[in-house]
Amino acid sequence: RASSVLCRNILLLGSGFVAEPCLEYLLRSGNNRITVACRRLEKAQELTAKYPDVAAISLDVESDAALDAAVAAHDLTISLIPYTQHARVIKSAIKARKHVVTTSYISPAMEELDAAAKDAGIICMNEIGLDPGIDHLYALKIINEVRDQGGRITSFESFCGGLPAPEDSNNPLGYKFSWSARGVLLALRNNARYWQDGKLVEIQGKDLMDSARPIYVYPAFATVGYGNRDSSFYRERYNIPHAQTCVRGTLRYQGFPEFAKTLVNMGFLDDSPQPFLSAAAKGGCSDDNNLPWNAVTQQLLGLSSDRPDELLRAIEAKIDTQDPEARRRILHGVKWLGITSPDVNVSKRGTYLDVLCARLEDLMMYGENERDMILLQHKFEVENKDGSHNTRTSVTLMYGEPNGFSAMAKTVGVPCGIATQLILDGKITNTGIIAPMTPDIYQPIMDLLPSEGINAVEETV
């Protein structure tokens, strides 16, 4: 195993919350020299401070020359920067004939580089985090087992959520943020497309929260789920042509969709610039805090009064659910948010969406000694070779460590680190733009997950 004792140079682009578990895993071999690169040097240094053997550099990935030079100087590049930049990184890697790993979905721009990557003899591994990533591994394991036994999958449902642990889900949305709230809110506008009982279902973003339904995983969790973008093509991607239902979705705690839908109905997902919400609006600069929330909500709803009781009446009319208890909880949540209060000031961010993000981040970040949780369930309806039917489930449940790695960071960063090490050790050799879709790729990764505390509990009913 000469390859495993060679010193390998790895370039890690990005220092976000998933980078450290990936970095920590790769340092264990003792043979990897890692350089963390960010646009701002101090961001890279924040991550490398407790790892004395790791270098930090400033790198602007928008500069082709700088990116080409950095990629060429390393054996493999891990790209944990926004997915829109991955194709640029892969182009540099093709020129230098060096490997790349990302945790993101393969975009059309990345897919277009497949032939060039193969010609260069490089491996561009993608979709190896949690969702996408671990979800593929455990789904394909069961799908291939059923196929090998002569059976077929007639229904496939997969739901995944990053949530606060139950004891820390103590707010009206039952949700907390490890990072920016913006992505979570924008996802509420996504359309969803999936197969349900042989019919192709298409849901507009404005109706996404209305489509949420209870998802039973364990009795202890009151979870609901709704479709995550377009999962209709997974019948082909997973090779389950007989699946009458094929849906991949997002898990949240009960009550989240109704509250989120009320915020949608109020217009809070509007990200068009509002001059009165800009930092430079009359009354001062970015640290001017003299715009109370009730004035913003009045403007958003187009009302003549900013009195809290009148704002609440108008908001009540925007609540879709007719369940009295749910309506009461939503109104309680609105008061808790403070968006009808004359005593809570807005952090001016330019748009209704961004001022709401700022408020949610004030109230809903993880606190000291709090922990997150990831919950992933695959559910299969199986027709066996002998004509009998059963249901198979696969559940991954993992908790973060208070004041340590979050479950989300670990389940994204560690599989990425494992895939990277396997490529460097010559255990994964498939060239081109790839994802863990075949046993020769996913099995070696899956074999190493249990020792990192990541596994799936399978049941057949």
CSV table of C-alpha atoms in Angstrom, one decimal:
chain,number,residue,atom,x,y,z
A,1,ARG,CA,0.0,0.0,0.0
A,2,ALA,CA,2.7,2.4,-1.0
A,3,SER,CA,0.1,5.0,-2.2
A,4,SER,CA,-1.2,5.4,1.4
A,5,VAL,CA,2.1,6.4,2.9
A,6,LEU,CA,2.9,9.0,0.3
A,7,CYS,CA,2.4,12.5,1.4
A,8,ARG,CA,-0.6,13.9,-0.3
A,9,ASN,CA,-1.4,17.6,-0.8
A,10,ILE,CA,-5.1,18.6,-0.4
A,11,LEU,CA,-6.6,22.0,-1.2
A,12,LEU,CA,-9.7,22.7,0.9
A,13,LEU,CA,-11.8,25.5,-0.6
A,14,GLY,CA,-14.1,27.1,2.0
A,15,SER,CA,-14.1,27.2,5.8
A,16,GLY,CA,-17.9,26.9,6.5
A,17,PHE,CA,-19.3,24.7,9.3
A,18,VAL,CA,-18.9,21.4,7.4
A,19,ALA,CA,-15.2,22.0,6.6
A,20,GLU,CA,-13.8,21.2,10.0
A,21,PRO,CA,-15.1,17.6,10.4
A,22,CYS,CA,-13.8,16.9,6.9
A,23,LEU,CA,-10.4,18.5,7.8
A,24,GLU,CA,-10.2,16.6,11.1
A,25,TYR,CA,-10.9,13.3,9.4
A,26,LEU,CA,-8.3,13.8,6.7
A,27,LEU,CA,-5.6,14.8,9.3
A,28,ARG,CA,-5.9,11.4,11.0
A,29,SER,CA,-3.9,9.6,8.3
A,30,GLY,CA,-0.8,11.6,9.1
A,31,ASN,CA,0.1,11.6,5.4
A,32,ASN,CA,-2.1,14.5,4.2
A,33,ARG,CA,-0.8,18.0,4.0
A,34,ILE,CA,-3.8,20.3,3.8
A,35,THR,CA,-4.2,23.9,2.7
A,36,VAL,CA,-7.4,25.8,3.6
A,37,ALA,CA,-8.2,28.6,1.1
A,38,CYS,CA,-10.8,31.4,1.5
A,39,ARG,CA,-11.2,34.7,-0.2
A,40,ARG,CA,-10.4,36.4,3.2
A,41,LEU,CA,-7.3,35.0,4.8
A,42,GLU,CA,-8.6,35.5,8.3
A,43,LYS,CA,-11.6,33.2,7.6
A,44,ALA,CA,-9.2,30.4,6.6
A,45,GLN,CA,-7.0,31.2,9.7
A,46,GLU,CA,-10.0,30.9,12.0
A,47,LEU,CA,-10.4,27.3,10.9
A,48,THR,CA,-6.7,26.4,10.9
A,49,ALA,CA,-5.8,28.0,14.3
A,50,LYS,CA,-6.1,24.8,16.2
A,51,TYR,CA,-4.5,22.6,13.6
A,52,PRO,CA,-0.8,23.8,13.5
A,53,ASP,CA,0.2,21.7,10.5
A,54,VAL,CA,-2.5,23.1,8.3
A,55,ALA,CA,-1.8,26.0,6.0
A,56,ALA,CA,-4.2,29.0,5.4
A,57,ILE,CA,-4.1,31.0,2.2
A,58,SER,CA,-6.2,33.8,0.6
A,59,LEU,CA,-7.6,32.7,-2.8
A,60,ASP,CA,-10.1,34.4,-5.0
A,61,VAL,CA,-11.7,31.6,-7.1
A,62,GLU,CA,-13.0,34.2,-9.5
A,63,SER,CA,-9.4,34.7,-10.6
A,64,ASP,CA,-8.7,31.9,-13.1
A,65,ALA,CA,-4.9,32.3,-12.9
A,66,ALA,CA,-4.9,32.1,-9.1
A,67,LEU,CA,-7.3,29.2,-9.0
A,68,ASP,CA,-5.4,27.3,-11.7
A,69,ALA,CA,-2.1,27.8,-9.8
A,70,ALA,CA,-3.6,26.6,-6.4
A,71,VAL,CA,-5.3,23.6,-7.9
A,72,ALA,CA,-2.2,22.6,-9.8
A,73,ALA,CA,-0.1,22.7,-6.7
A,74,HIS,CA,-2.2,20.0,-4.9
A,75,ASP,CA,-3.1,16.4,-5.6
A,76,LEU,CA,-6.8,16.9,-4.9
A,77,THR,CA,-9.2,19.8,-4.3
A,78,ILE,CA,-12.2,19.7,-2.0
A,79,SER,CA,-14.7,22.4,-3.0
A,80,LEU,CA,-17.0,23.4,-0.2
A,81,ILE,CA,-17.7,26.8,-1.6
A,82,PRO,CA,-21.1,27.7,-3.2
A,83,TYR,CA,-22.1,25.2,-5.9
A,84,THR,CA,-22.2,27.8,-8.6
A,85,GLN,CA,-18.4,27.9,-8.4
A,86,HIS,CA,-17.8,24.1,-8.7
A,87,ALA,CA,-17.7,24.1,-12.6
A,88,ARG,CA,-14.9,26.7,-12.4
A,89,VAL,CA,-12.9,24.6,-10.0
A,90,ILE,CA,-13.4,21.4,-12.1
A,91,LYS,CA,-12.1,23.3,-15.2
A,92,SER,CA,-8.9,24.2,-13.3
A,93,ALA,CA,-8.6,20.6,-12.2
A,94,ILE,CA,-9.0,19.3,-15.7
A,95,LYS,CA,-6.2,21.5,-16.9
A,96,ALA,CA,-3.9,20.3,-14.1
A,97,ARG,CA,-5.2,16.7,-14.2
A,98,LYS,CA,-6.0,16.7,-10.5
A,99,HIS,CA,-9.0,15.2,-8.7
A,100,VAL,CA,-12.0,17.1,-7.2
A,101,VAL,CA,-14.5,16.3,-4.4
A,102,THR,CA,-17.7,18.3,-3.7
A,103,THR,CA,-20.8,17.6,-1.6
A,104,SER,CA,-23.2,19.3,-4.0
A,105,TYR,CA,-25.7,18.0,-6.6
A,106,ILE,CA,-24.2,17.6,-10.1
A,107,SER,CA,-25.4,20.7,-11.9
A,108,PRO,CA,-25.8,20.8,-15.8
A,109,ALA,CA,-22.6,23.0,-15.9
A,110,MET,CA,-20.7,20.3,-14.1
A,111,GLU,CA,-22.2,17.5,-16.1
A,112,GLU,CA,-21.0,19.1,-19.3
A,113,LEU,CA,-17.4,18.6,-18.1
A,114,ASP,CA,-17.7,14.8,-17.9
A,115,ALA,CA,-16.0,13.9,-21.1
A,116,ALA,CA,-13.2,16.4,-20.5
A,117,ALA,CA,-12.7,15.0,-17.0
A,118,LYS,CA,-12.5,11.5,-18.3
A,119,ASP,CA,-10.0,12.5,-21.0
A,120,ALA,CA,-7.9,14.1,-18.3
A,121,GLY,CA,-8.1,10.9,-16.2
A,122,ILE,CA,-9.5,12.7,-13.2
A,123,ILE,CA,-12.1,11.7,-10.6
A,124,CYS,CA,-14.7,14.4,-9.8
A,125,MET,CA,-16.7,13.0,-7.0
A,126,ASN,CA,-19.9,14.8,-6.0
A,127,GLU,CA,-23.0,14.4,-3.9
A,128,ILE,CA,-21.1,12.9,-1.0
A,129,GLY,CA,-22.5,14.8,2.1
A,130,LEU,CA,-25.7,13.9,3.8
A,131,ASP,CA,-28.5,15.0,1.4
A,132,PRO,CA,-27.2,14.4,-1.2
A,133,GLY,CA,-24.7,11.7,-0.1
A,134,ILE,CA,-25.5,9.4,2.8
A,135,ASP,CA,-29.1,9.2,1.5
A,136,HIS,CA,-27.9,7.7,-1.8
A,137,LEU,CA,-25.8,5.1,0.0
A,138,TYR,CA,-28.5,3.7,2.2
A,139,ALA,CA,-31.2,3.9,-0.5
A,140,LEU,CA,-29.1,2.1,-3.1
A,141,LYS,CA,-28.0,-0.6,-0.7
A,142,ILE,CA,-31.6,-1.7,-0.2
A,143,ILE,CA,-32.7,-1.2,-3.8
A,144,ASN,CA,-29.8,-3.4,-5.1
A,145,GLU,CA,-30.5,-6.0,-2.4
A,146,VAL,CA,-34.1,-6.2,-3.5
A,147,ARG,CA,-33.1,-6.4,-7.2
A,148,ASP,CA,-30.5,-9.1,-6.5
A,149,GLN,CA,-33.2,-11.2,-4.8
A,150,GLY,CA,-35.5,-10.9,-7.8
A,151,GLY,CA,-37.9,-8.5,-6.2
A,152,ARG,CA,-38.9,-4.9,-7.2
A,153,ILE,CA,-39.5,-1.6,-5.5
A,154,THR,CA,-43.1,-0.4,-6.0
A,155,SER,CA,-42.8,2.7,-3.8
A,156,PHE,CA,-39.9,4.8,-2.5
A,157,GLU,CA,-40.3,7.7,0.0
A,158,SER,CA,-37.2,9.4,1.4
A,159,PHE,CA,-37.4,12.2,4.0
A,160,CYS,CA,-34.5,14.0,5.6
A,161,GLY,CA,-34.3,16.9,8.1
A,162,GLY,CA,-31.7,18.8,10.0
A,163,LEU,CA,-33.6,19.7,13.2
A,164,PRO,CA,-32.9,20.8,16.8
A,165,ALA,CA,-32.9,17.9,19.2
A,166,PRO,CA,-36.3,17.6,20.8
A,167,GLU,CA,-35.3,19.3,24.1
A,168,ASP,CA,-33.9,22.3,22.1
A,169,SER,CA,-36.8,22.7,19.7
A,170,ASN,CA,-38.2,25.3,22.1
A,171,ASN,CA,-39.6,27.9,19.8
A,172,PRO,CA,-42.8,28.2,17.8
A,173,LEU,CA,-41.2,27.0,14.5
A,174,GLY,CA,-39.5,24.1,16.2
A,175,TYR,CA,-36.4,25.0,14.2
A,176,LYS,CA,-32.9,26.5,14.7
A,177,PHE,CA,-30.2,27.8,12.5
A,178,SER,CA,-26.5,26.8,12.5
A,179,TRP,CA,-25.9,29.3,9.7
A,180,SER,CA,-27.7,31.9,7.6
A,181,ALA,CA,-31.5,31.7,7.7
A,182,ARG,CA,-31.8,32.9,4.1
A,183,GLY,CA,-31.3,29.5,2.4
A,184,VAL,CA,-33.9,27.9,4.6
A,185,LEU,CA,-36.4,30.6,3.9
A,186,LEU,CA,-35.7,30.6,0.1
A,187,ALA,CA,-36.3,26.9,0.0
A,188,LEU,CA,-39.9,27.5,1.1
A,189,ARG,CA,-40.4,29.0,-2.4
A,190,ASN,CA,-39.2,26.0,-4.3
A,191,ASN,CA,-41.5,24.0,-6.6
A,192,ALA,CA,-41.8,20.3,-5.9
A,193,ARG,CA,-42.3,17.5,-8.4
A,194,TYR,CA,-42.6,13.8,-7.6
A,195,TRP,CA,-44.5,10.6,-8.4
A,196,GLN,CA,-47.5,9.6,-6.2
A,197,ASP,CA,-49.5,6.5,-6.9
A,198,GLY,CA,-48.6,6.5,-10.6
A,199,LYS,CA,-49.4,10.2,-11.1
A,200,LEU,CA,-46.8,13.0,-11.6
A,201,VAL,CA,-47.5,15.6,-8.9
A,202,GLU,CA,-46.3,19.2,-9.4
A,203,ILE,CA,-46.6,21.7,-6.6
A,204,GLN,CA,-46.0,25.4,-6.9
A,205,GLY,CA,-43.7,27.0,-4.4
A,206,LYS,CA,-46.6,29.1,-3.0
A,207,ASP,CA,-48.4,25.9,-2.1
A,208,LEU,CA,-45.4,23.9,-0.8
A,209,MET,CA,-46.3,24.3,2.9
A,210,ASP,CA,-49.9,23.2,2.2
A,211,SER,CA,-48.6,19.9,0.8
A,212,ALA,CA,-46.9,18.9,4.1
A,213,ARG,CA,-48.2,15.7,5.7
A,214,PRO,CA,-47.3,13.6,8.8
A,215,ILE,CA,-44.3,11.4,8.3
A,216,TYR,CA,-44.1,8.6,10.9
A,217,VAL,CA,-40.5,7.7,11.8
A,218,TYR,CA,-40.6,7.0,15.6
A,219,PRO,CA,-43.4,7.6,18.0
A,220,ALA,CA,-41.3,10.2,19.9
A,221,PHE,CA,-41.1,12.5,16.9
A,222,ALA,CA,-44.0,14.6,15.6
A,223,THR,CA,-42.5,15.1,12.1
A,224,VAL,CA,-44.1,16.3,8.9
A,225,GLY,CA,-42.7,16.3,5.4
A,226,TYR,CA,-43.0,18.0,2.0
A,227,GLY,CA,-41.4,17.5,-1.4
A,228,ASN,CA,-37.9,18.7,-2.0
A,229,ARG,CA,-37.6,20.1,-5.6
A,230,ASP,CA,-37.8,17.6,-8.4
A,231,SER,CA,-37.5,14.0,-7.3
A,232,SER,CA,-39.4,12.6,-10.3
A,233,PHE,CA,-36.3,11.6,-12.2
A,234,TYR,CA,-35.1,9.4,-9.3
A,235,ARG,CA,-37.1,6.5,-10.8
A,236,GLU,CA,-34.5,6.5,-13.6
A,237,ARG,CA,-31.6,7.5,-11.5
A,238,TYR,CA,-32.1,4.8,-8.9
A,239,ASN,CA,-33.4,2.3,-11.5
A,240,ILE,CA,-36.7,1.7,-9.8
A,241,PRO,CA,-39.0,1.8,-12.9
A,242,HIS,CA,-41.9,0.0,-11.1
A,243,ALA,CA,-42.1,2.6,-8.3
A,244,GLN,CA,-45.6,4.1,-8.5
A,245,THR,CA,-44.6,6.5,-5.7
A,246,CYS,CA,-41.1,8.2,-5.8
A,247,VAL,CA,-40.6,11.2,-3.6
A,248,ARG,CA,-37.7,12.8,-1.7
A,249,GLY,CA,-38.6,15.4,0.8
A,250,THR,CA,-37.8,17.6,3.8
A,251,LEU,CA,-38.6,16.8,7.4
A,252,ARG,CA,-39.7,19.4,9.9
A,253,TYR,CA,-41.5,19.3,13.3
A,254,GLN,CA,-45.3,19.5,13.4
A,255,GLY,CA,-46.5,23.1,13.3
A,256,PHE,CA,-43.6,24.4,11.1
A,257,PRO,CA,-45.5,24.4,7.7
A,258,GLU,CA,-48.6,26.3,9.0
A,259,PHE,CA,-46.4,29.0,10.7
A,260,ALA,CA,-44.1,29.2,7.6
A,261,LYS,CA,-47.1,29.5,5.3
A,262,THR,CA,-48.5,32.4,7.3
A,263,LEU,CA,-45.2,34.2,6.8
A,264,VAL,CA,-45.3,33.4,3.1
A,265,ASN,CA,-48.9,34.7,2.9
A,266,MET,CA,-47.9,37.9,4.6
A,267,GLY,CA,-45.3,38.5,1.8
A,268,PHE,CA,-42.1,38.0,3.9
A,269,LEU,CA,-40.4,35.9,1.2
A,270,ASP,CA,-40.2,39.0,-1.1
A,271,ASP,CA,-36.6,39.7,-1.8
A,272,SER,CA,-37.1,42.8,-4.0
A,273,PRO,CA,-35.3,45.9,-2.7
A,274,GLN,CA,-37.3,48.1,-0.4
A,275,PRO,CA,-35.8,51.6,-0.1
A,276,PHE,CA,-37.1,52.2,3.4
A,277,LEU,CA,-35.4,49.0,4.6
A,278,SER,CA,-32.0,49.9,3.2
A,279,ALA,CA,-29.2,50.7,5.6
A,280,ALA,CA,-28.9,54.2,4.1
A,281,ALA,CA,-32.6,55.0,4.4
A,282,LYS,CA,-33.6,58.2,6.1
A,283,GLY,CA,-32.7,58.3,9.7
A,284,GLY,CA,-29.1,57.2,9.5
A,285,CYS,CA,-26.7,54.4,8.6
A,286,SER,CA,-26.5,50.7,9.1
A,287,ASP,CA,-26.4,51.0,12.9
A,288,ASP,CA,-29.5,53.2,13.1
A,289,ASN,CA,-32.1,51.1,15.0
A,290,ASN,CA,-35.0,53.5,14.9
A,291,LEU,CA,-37.3,51.5,12.7
A,292,PRO,CA,-39.7,49.5,14.8
A,293,TRP,CA,-41.1,46.2,13.6
A,294,ASN,CA,-44.7,47.2,13.7
A,295,ALA,CA,-44.0,49.9,11.1
A,296,VAL,CA,-42.4,47.3,8.8
A,297,THR,CA,-45.3,44.9,9.1
A,298,GLN,CA,-47.8,47.7,8.6
A,299,GLN,CA,-46.1,48.6,5.3
A,300,LEU,CA,-45.9,45.0,4.2
A,301,LEU,CA,-49.6,44.4,4.8
A,302,GLY,CA,-50.6,47.8,3.4
A,303,LEU,CA,-52.5,48.8,6.5
A,304,SER,CA,-53.4,52.3,7.7
A,305,SER,CA,-52.6,51.6,11.3
A,306,ASP,CA,-49.5,50.2,13.0
A,307,ARG,CA,-51.3,49.3,16.2
A,308,PRO,CA,-50.2,45.7,17.3
A,309,ASP,CA,-53.8,44.5,17.9
A,310,GLU,CA,-54.9,45.7,14.4
A,311,LEU,CA,-51.8,44.1,12.8
A,312,LEU,CA,-52.6,40.8,14.6
A,313,ARG,CA,-56.1,40.9,13.3
A,314,ALA,CA,-54.8,41.4,9.7
A,315,ILE,CA,-52.3,38.6,10.2
A,316,GLU,CA,-55.0,36.2,11.6
A,317,ALA,CA,-56.8,36.6,8.2
A,318,LYS,CA,-53.6,35.3,6.5
A,319,ILE,CA,-53.6,32.0,8.5
A,320,ASP,CA,-54.9,29.2,6.2
A,321,THR,CA,-55.4,26.4,8.7
A,322,GLN,CA,-58.9,26.3,10.3
A,323,ASP,CA,-57.7,24.3,13.3
A,324,PRO,CA,-58.4,26.5,16.4
A,325,GLU,CA,-55.4,25.2,18.3
A,326,ALA,CA,-53.0,25.6,15.4
A,327,ARG,CA,-54.3,29.2,14.8
A,328,ARG,CA,-53.7,30.1,18.4
A,329,ARG,CA,-50.2,28.7,18.3
A,330,ILE,CA,-49.4,30.7,15.1
A,331,LEU,CA,-50.6,33.9,16.7
A,332,HIS,CA,-48.5,33.2,19.7
A,333,GLY,CA,-45.6,32.6,17.4
A,334,VAL,CA,-46.1,36.0,15.7
A,335,LYS,CA,-46.1,37.8,19.0
A,336,TRP,CA,-42.9,35.8,20.0
A,337,LEU,CA,-41.3,36.9,16.7
A,338,GLY,CA,-42.0,40.5,17.7
A,339,ILE,CA,-43.0,41.6,14.2
A,340,THR,CA,-46.0,43.5,15.5
A,341,SER,CA,-44.1,45.2,18.3
A,342,PRO,CA,-43.3,48.9,18.5
A,343,ASP,CA,-40.5,48.1,21.0
A,344,VAL,CA,-38.4,45.8,18.8
A,345,ASN,CA,-36.3,47.4,16.2
A,346,VAL,CA,-35.6,46.1,12.7
A,347,SER,CA,-32.1,45.3,11.5
A,348,LYS,CA,-32.2,47.0,8.1
A,349,ARG,CA,-31.1,44.6,5.4
A,350,GLY,CA,-32.8,46.0,2.3
A,351,THR,CA,-35.6,43.5,1.7
A,352,TYR,CA,-38.6,42.0,3.6
A,353,LEU,CA,-36.9,38.6,3.3
A,354,ASP,CA,-33.6,39.8,4.7
A,355,VAL,CA,-35.0,41.7,7.7
A,356,LEU,CA,-37.0,38.6,8.6
A,357,CYS,CA,-33.8,36.5,8.3
A,358,ALA,CA,-32.0,38.9,10.6
A,359,ARG,CA,-34.8,38.6,13.2
A,360,LEU,CA,-35.0,34.8,13.0
A,361,GLU,CA,-31.2,34.6,13.4
A,362,ASP,CA,-31.5,36.8,16.5
A,363,LEU,CA,-34.0,34.5,18.1
A,364,MET,CA,-33.3,31.0,16.6
A,365,MET,CA,-29.5,30.3,16.6
A,366,TYR,CA,-28.3,27.3,18.6
A,367,GLY,CA,-27.2,28.4,22.1
A,368,GLU,CA,-24.5,27.1,24.3
A,369,ASN,CA,-24.9,23.4,25.2
A,370,GLU,CA,-27.7,22.9,22.7
A,371,ARG,CA,-27.5,20.2,20.0
A,372,ASP,CA,-28.9,19.5,16.6
A,373,MET,CA,-30.2,16.3,15.1
A,374,ILE,CA,-30.4,14.8,11.7
A,375,LEU,CA,-33.2,12.4,10.9
A,376,LEU,CA,-33.2,10.5,7.6
A,377,GLN,CA,-35.8,7.8,6.7
A,378,HIS,CA,-36.1,5.7,3.5
A,379,LYS,CA,-39.3,3.8,3.2
A,380,PHE,CA,-39.7,1.1,0.5
A,381,GLU,CA,-42.7,-0.9,-0.6
A,382,VAL,CA,-41.3,-4.2,-1.9
A,383,GLU,CA,-42.8,-6.9,-4.2
A,384,ASN,CA,-40.7,-10.0,-3.6
A,385,LYS,CA,-39.9,-12.6,-6.2
A,386,ASP,CA,-42.6,-15.0,-4.8
A,387,GLY,CA,-45.3,-12.3,-5.1
A,388,SER,CA,-45.4,-11.4,-1.4
A,389,HIS,CA,-45.2,-7.8,-0.3
A,390,ASN,CA,-43.4,-6.1,2.6
A,391,THR,CA,-42.2,-2.7,3.8
A,392,ARG,CA,-38.6,-2.0,4.4
A,393,THR,CA,-37.3,1.1,6.2
A,394,SER,CA,-33.9,2.5,6.8
A,395,VAL,CA,-33.4,5.2,9.5
A,396,THR,CA,-30.4,7.3,10.3
A,397,LEU,CA,-30.7,9.3,13.5
A,398,MET,CA,-27.7,11.3,14.8
A,399,TYR,CA,-27.3,14.0,17.4
A,400,GLY,CA,-24.7,16.8,17.5
A,401,GLU,CA,-22.2,17.2,20.3
A,402,PRO,CA,-23.0,20.3,22.5
A,403,ASN,CA,-20.2,22.8,21.8
A,404,GLY,CA,-18.6,20.3,19.4
A,405,PHE,CA,-19.4,19.2,15.8
A,406,SER,CA,-23.1,19.5,14.9
A,407,ALA,CA,-24.7,16.4,13.5
A,408,MET,CA,-25.3,18.3,10.2
A,409,ALA,CA,-21.6,19.3,9.9
A,410,LYS,CA,-20.4,15.8,10.7
A,411,THR,CA,-22.8,14.0,8.3
A,412,VAL,CA,-21.8,16.3,5.5
A,413,GLY,CA,-18.1,16.7,6.3
A,414,VAL,CA,-17.1,13.2,7.3
A,415,PRO,CA,-18.4,11.4,4.2
A,416,CYS,CA,-16.7,14.0,2.1
A,417,GLY,CA,-13.4,13.3,4.0
A,418,ILE,CA,-13.9,9.5,3.6
A,419,ALA,CA,-14.4,9.8,-0.2
A,420,THR,CA,-11.4,12.0,-0.5
A,421,GLN,CA,-9.2,9.5,1.4
A,422,LEU,CA,-10.5,6.6,-0.7
A,423,ILE,CA,-9.6,8.5,-3.9
A,424,LEU,CA,-6.1,9.3,-2.7
A,425,ASP,CA,-5.6,5.7,-1.6
A,426,GLY,CA,-6.7,4.4,-5.1
A,427,LYS,CA,-9.8,2.7,-3.7
A,428,ILE,CA,-12.2,4.7,-5.9
A,429,THR,CA,-11.0,4.9,-9.5
A,430,ASN,CA,-14.0,5.9,-11.6
A,431,THR,CA,-13.1,8.9,-13.7
A,432,GLY,CA,-15.4,11.7,-14.9
A,433,ILE,CA,-18.1,13.6,-13.1
A,434,ILE,CA,-19.4,11.0,-10.7
A,435,ALA,CA,-21.8,10.5,-7.7
A,436,PRO,CA,-22.0,7.5,-5.4
A,437,MET,CA,-24.5,5.6,-7.5
A,438,THR,CA,-22.8,2.2,-8.0
A,439,PRO,CA,-21.6,-0.4,-5.4
A,440,ASP,CA,-17.9,0.0,-6.4
A,441,ILE,CA,-18.1,3.7,-5.3
A,442,TYR,CA,-20.6,3.6,-2.4
A,443,GLN,CA,-19.7,0.4,-0.7
A,444,PRO,CA,-16.2,1.4,0.4
A,445,ILE,CA,-17.6,4.7,1.8
A,446,MET,CA,-20.4,2.9,3.6
A,447,ASP,CA,-18.0,0.4,5.2
A,448,LEU,CA,-16.2,3.3,7.0
A,449,LEU,CA,-19.2,5.3,8.2
A,450,PRO,CA,-20.2,3.1,11.3
A,451,SER,CA,-16.8,3.7,12.9
A,452,GLU,CA,-17.6,7.5,12.7
A,453,GLY,CA,-20.9,7.0,14.5
A,454,ILE,CA,-23.0,7.2,11.3
A,455,ASN,CA,-25.2,4.3,10.4
A,456,ALA,CA,-28.7,3.2,9.4
A,457,VAL,CA,-31.1,1.0,11.3
A,458,GLU,CA,-33.0,-1.2,8.9
A,459,GLU,CA,-36.4,-2.9,9.5
A,460,THR,CA,-38.6,-5.1,7.5
A,461,VAL,CA,-42.3,-5.1,8.3
